[in-house]
């Protein structure tokens, strides 16, 4: 792919090979940028060519990790529209994340306007139906200069987009995961329930070790009680046994996923499955009928094999289980408008 020197835009989108998309960055036409000083109201920002930022070396985000992000997707649908999945949930979550990191939160209306603006301007980068999606990455950064440990004096709200394919090499091949007892992702009363950029820096080393040993990712334990599991690197965890679906309750160190919320809602309201949010033990995970993880990037992805330090558990003979398959298909169908959307989850843009 050709990168233009001045704008960094990927040159000709009709040369994009939609069949070979992976979960990686493809520069697009434009990004959205707004700035605000601490204590001032956010004003609408502008679309600018996708490209590098200029930042003070003393920016709060560079020195003290004052930054939060979001992740969502825009889809071409079979109704020939462009839709986003439940963006109001992302707006709300970014608001909460911002408050936890002492950043001026972006109002929901402004957030949604910004997402609309940047997706519309990059429409030609949205893959055709079923070929992938346009990943939308909102960022809120402490961009003003600060020396002592305190909130930055000014902030940048930015959204960039990139066409993407599946997050893992194969979308449907069940994952091979390791339950780690050497690292925690988040601590009680820490920032695990905020999409704070620093949470992800600390997950890179455990992820690297796991990948070196042949695993796809790690499952983290609860830092206060290591009998209980919390979530996968950047996806929420579910187990199905009998007719009960169970997932860890949102105890403060778990990220409240939009996909997690959607899966719970579908199971309770459409599939007649009992959902329990509570303590989920390692034993329950190892002995489940089905185990899967959820997230915007991974949708619903089956987990087929799980190792602990002491042994291995094979789930569903390493195949995708029926509920996992049903949930995955249902969410993809809603996103592509192949079925009704009685819950008003899709937000049409174009
Ligand atoms: C983003 C994220 C998820 C998934 O959230 P979705 O809203 O479903 O995309 C789960 N866990 C962590 C740690 C995350 O960062």
Short mmCIF file of C-alpha atoms and ligand atoms in Angstrom, two decimals:
data_model
loop_
_atom_site.label_atom_id
_atom_site.label_comp_id
_atom_site.label_asym_id
_atom_site.label_seq_id
_atom_site.Cartn_x
_atom_site.Cartn_y
_atom_site.Cartn_z
CA UNK A 1 0.00 0.00 0.00
CA UNK A 2 1.23 3.47 -0.89
CA UNK A 3 1.52 5.98 1.88
CA UNK A 4 1.39 9.61 0.83
CA UNK A 5 4.10 11.60 2.50
CA UNK A 6 2.06 14.63 3.43
CA UNK A 7 -1.17 13.13 4.74
CA UNK A 8 -0.21 9.52 5.42
CA UNK A 9 -3.51 8.51 3.85
CA UNK A 10 -3.58 5.08 2.26
CA UNK A 11 -3.66 6.00 -1.38
CA UNK A 12 -6.32 4.28 -3.41
CA UNK A 13 -9.01 2.48 -1.54
CA UNK A 14 -10.23 0.52 -4.52
CA UNK A 15 -6.87 -1.21 -4.42
CA UNK A 16 -7.54 -2.33 -0.85
CA UNK A 17 -7.72 -6.06 -0.62
CA UNK A 18 -10.78 -6.52 1.55
CA UNK A 19 -10.17 -10.28 1.76
CA UNK A 20 -6.83 -9.91 3.45
CA UNK A 21 -7.73 -7.51 6.23
CA UNK A 22 -6.26 -8.22 9.63
CA UNK A 23 -6.61 -6.34 12.88
CA UNK A 24 -3.96 -3.74 12.08
CA UNK A 25 -3.76 -0.06 11.27
CA UNK A 26 -4.43 1.22 7.76
CA UNK A 27 -4.13 5.00 7.60
CA UNK A 28 -7.31 6.65 6.31
CA UNK A 29 -8.29 10.08 5.02
CA UNK A 30 -8.99 12.00 8.18
CA UNK A 31 -9.18 12.04 11.95
CA UNK A 32 -11.22 14.14 14.33
CA UNK A 33 -9.48 16.46 16.78
CA UNK A 34 -10.90 18.70 19.50
CA UNK A 35 -9.03 20.40 22.33
CA UNK A 36 -10.16 21.83 25.63
CA UNK A 37 -8.59 23.54 28.60
CA UNK A 38 -9.28 22.17 32.06
CA UNK A 39 -12.40 23.81 33.42
CA UNK A 40 -13.78 24.81 30.00
CA UNK A 41 -16.63 23.22 28.08
CA UNK A 42 -15.75 21.00 25.13
CA UNK A 43 -16.37 22.64 21.75
CA UNK A 44 -16.85 20.70 18.53
CA UNK A 45 -13.56 19.81 16.84
CA UNK A 46 -12.44 19.45 13.23
CA UNK A 47 -11.59 16.79 10.73
CA UNK A 48 -7.91 17.00 9.81
CA UNK A 49 -5.80 14.78 7.54
CA UNK A 50 -4.75 11.58 9.29
CA UNK A 51 -1.20 12.18 10.49
CA UNK A 52 1.20 12.69 13.34
CA UNK A 53 0.48 14.83 16.37
CA UNK A 54 2.71 17.51 17.79
CA UNK A 55 2.89 17.31 21.57
CA UNK A 56 4.85 18.94 24.40
CA UNK A 57 7.43 16.54 25.86
CA UNK A 58 5.87 17.46 29.22
CA UNK A 59 2.37 16.38 28.11
CA UNK A 60 0.48 14.65 30.92
CA UNK A 61 -0.19 11.61 28.76
CA UNK A 62 3.51 11.07 27.98
CA UNK A 63 4.74 11.48 31.54
CA UNK A 64 1.96 10.15 33.73
CA UNK A 65 -0.24 8.09 31.42
CA UNK A 66 -3.22 10.40 31.58
CA UNK A 67 -5.15 8.87 28.72
CA UNK A 68 -8.25 6.77 28.05
CA UNK A 69 -9.60 5.20 24.90
CA UNK A 70 -12.59 3.47 23.35
CA UNK A 71 -13.08 0.90 20.63
CA UNK A 72 -16.11 0.52 18.39
CA UNK A 73 -16.93 -0.55 14.84
CA UNK A 74 -18.88 0.77 11.85
CA UNK A 75 -20.38 -1.77 9.41
CA UNK A 76 -21.82 -1.83 5.94
CA UNK A 77 -25.11 -3.70 6.24
CA UNK A 78 -27.27 -5.71 3.84
CA UNK A 79 -29.74 -2.78 3.89
CA UNK A 80 -27.01 -0.78 2.22
CA UNK A 81 -26.56 1.42 5.26
CA UNK A 82 -23.67 2.14 7.57
CA UNK A 83 -24.33 1.45 11.23
CA UNK A 84 -22.47 1.54 14.53
CA UNK A 85 -23.21 -0.84 17.38
CA UNK A 86 -24.45 0.79 20.62
CA UNK A 87 -22.18 3.88 20.51
CA UNK A 88 -24.06 5.47 23.40
CA UNK A 89 -22.53 2.80 25.66
CA UNK A 90 -19.03 3.77 24.54
CA UNK A 91 -19.81 7.45 25.08
CA UNK A 92 -20.94 6.71 28.62
CA UNK A 93 -17.96 4.48 29.38
CA UNK A 94 -15.47 7.04 28.09
CA UNK A 95 -17.17 9.62 30.29
CA UNK A 96 -16.63 7.40 33.35
CA UNK A 97 -13.05 6.53 32.36
CA UNK A 98 -12.26 10.25 31.94
CA UNK A 99 -13.58 11.09 35.40
CA UNK A 100 -11.48 8.35 37.00
CA UNK A 101 -8.34 9.81 35.38
CA UNK A 102 -9.23 13.44 36.27
CA UNK A 103 -9.83 14.46 32.68
CA UNK A 104 -12.66 16.72 31.46
CA UNK A 105 -15.23 14.20 30.18
CA UNK A 106 -16.54 14.60 26.64
CA UNK A 107 -20.36 15.03 26.62
CA UNK A 108 -22.26 12.20 24.95
CA UNK A 109 -23.74 14.37 22.16
CA UNK A 110 -20.34 15.72 21.20
CA UNK A 111 -18.84 12.22 21.30
CA UNK A 112 -21.54 10.85 18.98
CA UNK A 113 -21.26 13.81 16.59
CA UNK A 114 -17.51 13.31 16.40
CA UNK A 115 -17.90 9.59 15.62
CA UNK A 116 -20.43 10.40 12.89
CA UNK A 117 -18.21 13.06 11.34
CA UNK A 118 -15.12 10.89 11.10
CA UNK A 119 -16.96 7.78 9.88
CA UNK A 120 -18.81 9.77 7.18
CA UNK A 121 -15.59 11.33 5.94
CA UNK A 122 -13.91 7.92 5.69
CA UNK A 123 -16.86 6.02 4.28
CA UNK A 124 -14.88 4.52 1.39
CA UNK A 125 -12.63 2.74 3.91
CA UNK A 126 -15.52 0.75 5.40
CA UNK A 127 -15.18 -2.84 4.13
CA UNK A 128 -18.08 -4.39 2.15
CA UNK A 129 -20.71 -6.38 4.11
CA UNK A 130 -19.18 -9.41 5.77
CA UNK A 131 -15.58 -8.49 4.91
CA UNK A 132 -14.80 -6.68 8.14
CA UNK A 133 -15.50 -3.31 9.65
CA UNK A 134 -14.17 0.18 10.20
CA UNK A 135 -12.60 0.17 13.65
CA UNK A 136 -13.19 3.46 15.46
CA UNK A 137 -10.66 4.49 18.08
CA UNK A 138 -11.58 7.50 20.25
CA UNK A 139 -8.75 8.77 22.47
CA UNK A 140 -8.76 11.34 25.24
CA UNK A 141 -5.31 12.59 26.21
CA UNK A 142 -3.80 14.99 28.70
CA UNK A 143 -1.93 16.95 26.04
CA UNK A 144 -0.98 20.06 28.04
CA UNK A 145 2.43 20.39 29.72
CA UNK A 146 2.71 19.49 33.39
CA UNK A 147 5.75 18.76 35.54
CA UNK A 148 4.50 17.77 38.98
CA UNK A 149 2.12 14.84 39.28
CA UNK A 150 -1.21 16.55 38.67
CA UNK A 151 -3.83 16.74 35.93
CA UNK A 152 -2.65 18.32 32.67
CA UNK A 153 -3.94 21.86 31.97
CA UNK A 154 -5.37 20.92 28.54
CA UNK A 155 -6.80 17.89 26.73
CA UNK A 156 -7.13 16.49 23.25
CA UNK A 157 -10.08 14.38 22.13
CA UNK A 158 -9.17 12.53 18.98
CA UNK A 159 -10.79 9.82 16.87
CA UNK A 160 -9.05 7.86 14.17
CA UNK A 161 -10.45 4.97 12.15
CA UNK A 162 -9.02 1.97 10.32
CA UNK A 163 -10.54 -0.84 8.27
CA UNK A 164 -9.99 -4.14 10.11
CA UNK A 165 -10.54 -7.86 9.76
CA UNK A 166 -10.54 -10.52 12.51
CA UNK A 167 -8.66 -9.83 15.76
CA UNK A 168 -7.25 -13.32 16.06
CA UNK A 169 -5.84 -15.03 12.97
CA UNK A 170 -8.87 -17.25 12.75
CA UNK A 171 -12.11 -15.79 14.07
CA UNK A 172 -13.64 -19.09 14.90
CA UNK A 173 -10.76 -21.36 15.79
CA UNK A 174 -11.09 -21.77 19.56
CA UNK A 175 -8.36 -20.03 21.54
CA UNK A 176 -5.69 -21.66 23.63
CA UNK A 177 -5.29 -19.68 26.86
CA UNK A 178 -3.19 -19.74 30.00
CA UNK A 179 -4.51 -18.83 33.44
CA UNK A 180 -1.66 -16.82 34.88
CA UNK A 181 -0.91 -16.58 38.57
CA UNK A 182 2.23 -14.52 38.06
CA UNK A 183 0.59 -11.29 36.92
CA UNK A 184 -2.58 -9.36 37.67
CA UNK A 185 -4.25 -7.07 35.18
CA UNK A 186 -5.98 -4.83 37.67
CA UNK A 187 -6.29 -4.39 41.41
CA UNK A 188 -9.38 -3.82 43.54
CA UNK A 189 -10.11 -0.08 43.66
CA UNK A 190 -7.58 0.51 40.85
CA UNK A 191 -8.35 1.49 37.26
CA UNK A 192 -9.41 -1.90 35.84
CA UNK A 193 -12.95 -0.67 35.17
CA UNK A 194 -11.67 2.32 33.16
CA UNK A 195 -10.33 1.93 29.62
CA UNK A 196 -7.13 3.64 30.80
CA UNK A 197 -4.17 3.35 28.45
CA UNK A 198 -1.80 2.34 31.28
CA UNK A 199 -3.75 -0.86 31.94
CA UNK A 200 -2.65 -2.16 28.56
CA UNK A 201 1.05 -1.34 28.83
CA UNK A 202 1.26 -3.63 31.85
CA UNK A 203 -0.49 -6.45 30.02
CA UNK A 204 2.13 -6.62 27.25
CA UNK A 205 4.72 -8.60 29.18
CA UNK A 206 2.35 -11.36 30.37
CA UNK A 207 0.98 -11.49 26.80
CA UNK A 208 4.49 -11.78 25.34
CA UNK A 209 5.43 -14.65 27.67
CA UNK A 210 2.18 -16.45 26.88
CA UNK A 211 2.68 -16.06 23.12
CA UNK A 212 6.24 -17.38 23.37
CA UNK A 213 4.82 -20.52 24.94
CA UNK A 214 2.21 -20.99 22.20
CA UNK A 215 -0.84 -19.47 23.88
CA UNK A 216 -3.12 -16.93 22.22
CA UNK A 217 -3.62 -14.85 25.39
CA UNK A 218 -3.84 -15.06 29.17
CA UNK A 219 -6.75 -15.28 31.58
CA UNK A 220 -6.24 -13.05 34.62
CA UNK A 221 -7.20 -13.95 38.15
CA UNK A 222 -8.84 -11.65 40.68
CA UNK A 223 -6.06 -9.89 42.59
CA UNK A 224 -7.90 -10.15 45.92
CA UNK A 225 -8.93 -13.80 45.54
CA UNK A 226 -6.92 -15.97 43.20
CA UNK A 227 -9.56 -18.70 43.17
CA UNK A 228 -11.58 -16.42 40.92
CA UNK A 229 -11.00 -15.41 37.33
CA UNK A 230 -11.60 -11.92 35.94
CA UNK A 231 -11.14 -11.58 32.20
CA UNK A 232 -8.94 -12.19 29.17
CA UNK A 233 -6.38 -9.52 28.10
CA UNK A 234 -8.90 -7.23 26.46
CA UNK A 235 -12.09 -9.27 26.41
CA UNK A 236 -14.63 -10.40 29.00
CA UNK A 237 -14.98 -14.06 29.96
CA UNK A 238 -18.07 -16.31 30.08
CA UNK A 239 -18.67 -19.96 30.94
CA UNK A 240 -21.75 -22.02 30.10
CA UNK A 241 -22.72 -25.14 32.09
CA UNK A 242 -26.13 -26.85 32.16
CA UNK A 243 -28.47 -23.99 31.28
CA UNK A 244 -26.58 -21.34 33.19
CA UNK A 245 -24.29 -18.73 31.71
CA UNK A 246 -21.88 -17.24 34.20
CA UNK A 247 -19.52 -14.28 34.07
CA UNK A 248 -17.57 -12.42 36.75
CA UNK A 249 -19.58 -9.58 38.29
CA UNK A 250 -18.34 -6.05 37.70
CA UNK A 251 -16.38 -5.72 40.92
CA UNK A 252 -14.31 -2.66 39.99
CA UNK A 253 -11.35 -4.38 38.39
CA UNK A 254 -13.24 -5.66 35.34
CA UNK A 255 -13.92 -3.61 32.23
CA UNK A 256 -17.69 -3.31 31.66
CA UNK A 257 -17.80 -4.52 28.05
CA UNK A 258 -20.54 -3.48 25.65
CA UNK A 259 -20.42 -6.96 24.11
CA UNK A 260 -20.60 -8.49 27.62
CA UNK A 261 -23.73 -6.45 28.31
CA UNK A 262 -25.25 -7.47 24.94
CA UNK A 263 -24.56 -11.18 25.49
CA UNK A 264 -26.19 -11.08 28.94
CA UNK A 265 -29.20 -9.27 27.51
CA UNK A 266 -29.65 -11.70 24.60
CA UNK A 267 -29.36 -14.76 26.82
CA UNK A 268 -31.88 -13.48 29.36
CA UNK A 269 -34.38 -11.97 26.94
CA UNK A 270 -34.16 -14.08 23.82
CA UNK A 271 -32.53 -17.42 24.52
CA UNK A 272 -34.16 -18.25 27.88
CA UNK A 273 -30.83 -18.84 29.53
CA UNK A 274 -30.20 -17.97 33.17
CA UNK A 275 -27.31 -15.56 33.58
CA UNK A 276 -25.34 -15.28 36.80
CA UNK A 277 -22.95 -12.45 37.49
CA UNK A 278 -20.87 -13.48 40.47
CA UNK A 279 -17.59 -15.01 41.54
CA UNK A 280 -16.38 -17.29 38.77
CA UNK A 281 -13.89 -19.84 40.07
CA UNK A 282 -10.99 -21.39 38.19
CA UNK A 283 -12.64 -24.79 38.67
CA UNK A 284 -15.87 -23.63 37.08
CA UNK A 285 -13.90 -22.43 34.06
CA UNK A 286 -11.97 -25.69 33.71
CA UNK A 287 -15.12 -27.79 34.03
CA UNK A 288 -17.49 -25.77 31.85
CA UNK A 289 -19.37 -27.04 28.79
CA UNK A 290 -18.43 -23.89 26.87
CA UNK A 291 -16.03 -21.02 27.52
CA UNK A 292 -15.87 -17.90 25.38
CA UNK A 293 -14.70 -14.32 25.49
CA UNK A 294 -16.41 -11.16 24.25
CA UNK A 295 -15.33 -7.76 22.99
CA UNK A 296 -15.82 -5.34 20.12
CA UNK A 297 -12.66 -6.61 18.45
CA UNK A 298 -13.19 -10.35 19.07
CA UNK A 299 -17.06 -10.32 19.00
CA UNK A 300 -17.74 -13.71 20.64
CA UNK A 301 -14.70 -15.99 20.38
CA UNK A 302 -14.63 -19.60 21.62
CA UNK A 303 -11.98 -20.85 24.01
CA UNK A 304 -11.03 -24.47 23.38
CA UNK A 305 -8.09 -25.22 25.62
CA UNK A 306 -6.99 -23.74 28.94
CA UNK A 307 -3.79 -24.44 30.86
CA UNK A 308 -3.06 -23.79 34.49
CA UNK A 309 0.35 -24.38 36.03
CA UNK A 310 -0.85 -27.84 37.06
CA UNK A 311 -2.75 -29.14 34.08
CA UNK A 312 -4.82 -28.68 31.02
CA UNK A 313 -8.51 -28.57 30.31
CA UNK A 314 -10.03 -29.23 26.92
CA UNK A 315 -13.46 -27.60 26.41
CA UNK A 316 -16.00 -29.07 23.91
CA UNK A 317 -13.21 -31.22 22.41
CA UNK A 318 -11.60 -27.97 21.31
CA UNK A 319 -14.54 -27.08 19.06
CA UNK A 320 -16.83 -24.05 19.16
CA UNK A 321 -19.85 -24.83 21.38
CA UNK A 322 -23.47 -24.34 20.25
CA UNK A 323 -24.26 -21.36 22.51
CA UNK A 324 -21.01 -19.64 21.56
CA UNK A 325 -21.91 -20.11 17.89
CA UNK A 326 -25.47 -18.88 18.40
CA UNK A 327 -24.39 -15.73 20.23
CA UNK A 328 -21.66 -14.95 17.73
CA UNK A 329 -24.03 -15.35 14.77
CA UNK A 330 -26.76 -13.32 16.45
CA UNK A 331 -24.51 -10.35 17.21
CA UNK A 332 -22.99 -10.39 13.71
CA UNK A 333 -26.50 -10.62 12.21
CA UNK A 334 -27.69 -7.59 14.20
CA UNK A 335 -24.61 -5.64 13.18
CA UNK A 336 -25.14 -6.47 9.49
CA UNK A 337 -28.90 -5.84 9.78
CA UNK A 338 -29.64 -9.40 8.71
CA UNK A 339 -32.19 -9.71 11.49
CA UNK A 340 -34.51 -7.47 13.51
CA UNK A 341 -33.04 -5.13 16.03
CA UNK A 342 -35.81 -4.88 18.64
CA UNK A 343 -33.42 -3.39 21.20
CA UNK A 344 -32.36 -0.44 19.05
CA UNK A 345 -28.71 -1.42 19.19
CA UNK A 346 -27.72 -0.34 15.71
CA UNK A 347 -27.21 3.35 15.14
CA UNK A 348 -27.52 4.20 11.44
CA UNK A 349 -25.11 6.79 10.05
CA UNK A 350 -25.36 6.67 6.27
C1 LIG B 1 -12.41 -3.08 25.68
C2 LIG B 1 -12.27 -4.18 26.66
C3 LIG B 1 -13.20 -5.23 26.77
C4 LIG B 1 -14.36 -5.39 25.83
O1 LIG B 1 -15.26 -4.34 25.85
P1 LIG B 1 -16.26 -4.14 24.62
O2 LIG B 1 -17.02 -2.90 25.00
O3 LIG B 1 -17.12 -5.34 24.55
O4 LIG B 1 -15.43 -3.95 23.42
C5 LIG B 1 -13.03 -6.15 27.78
N1 LIG B 1 -11.97 -6.10 28.61
C6 LIG B 1 -11.04 -5.13 28.53
C7 LIG B 1 -9.92 -5.12 29.49
C8 LIG B 1 -11.16 -4.15 27.54
O5 LIG B 1 -10.23 -3.22 27.43
#
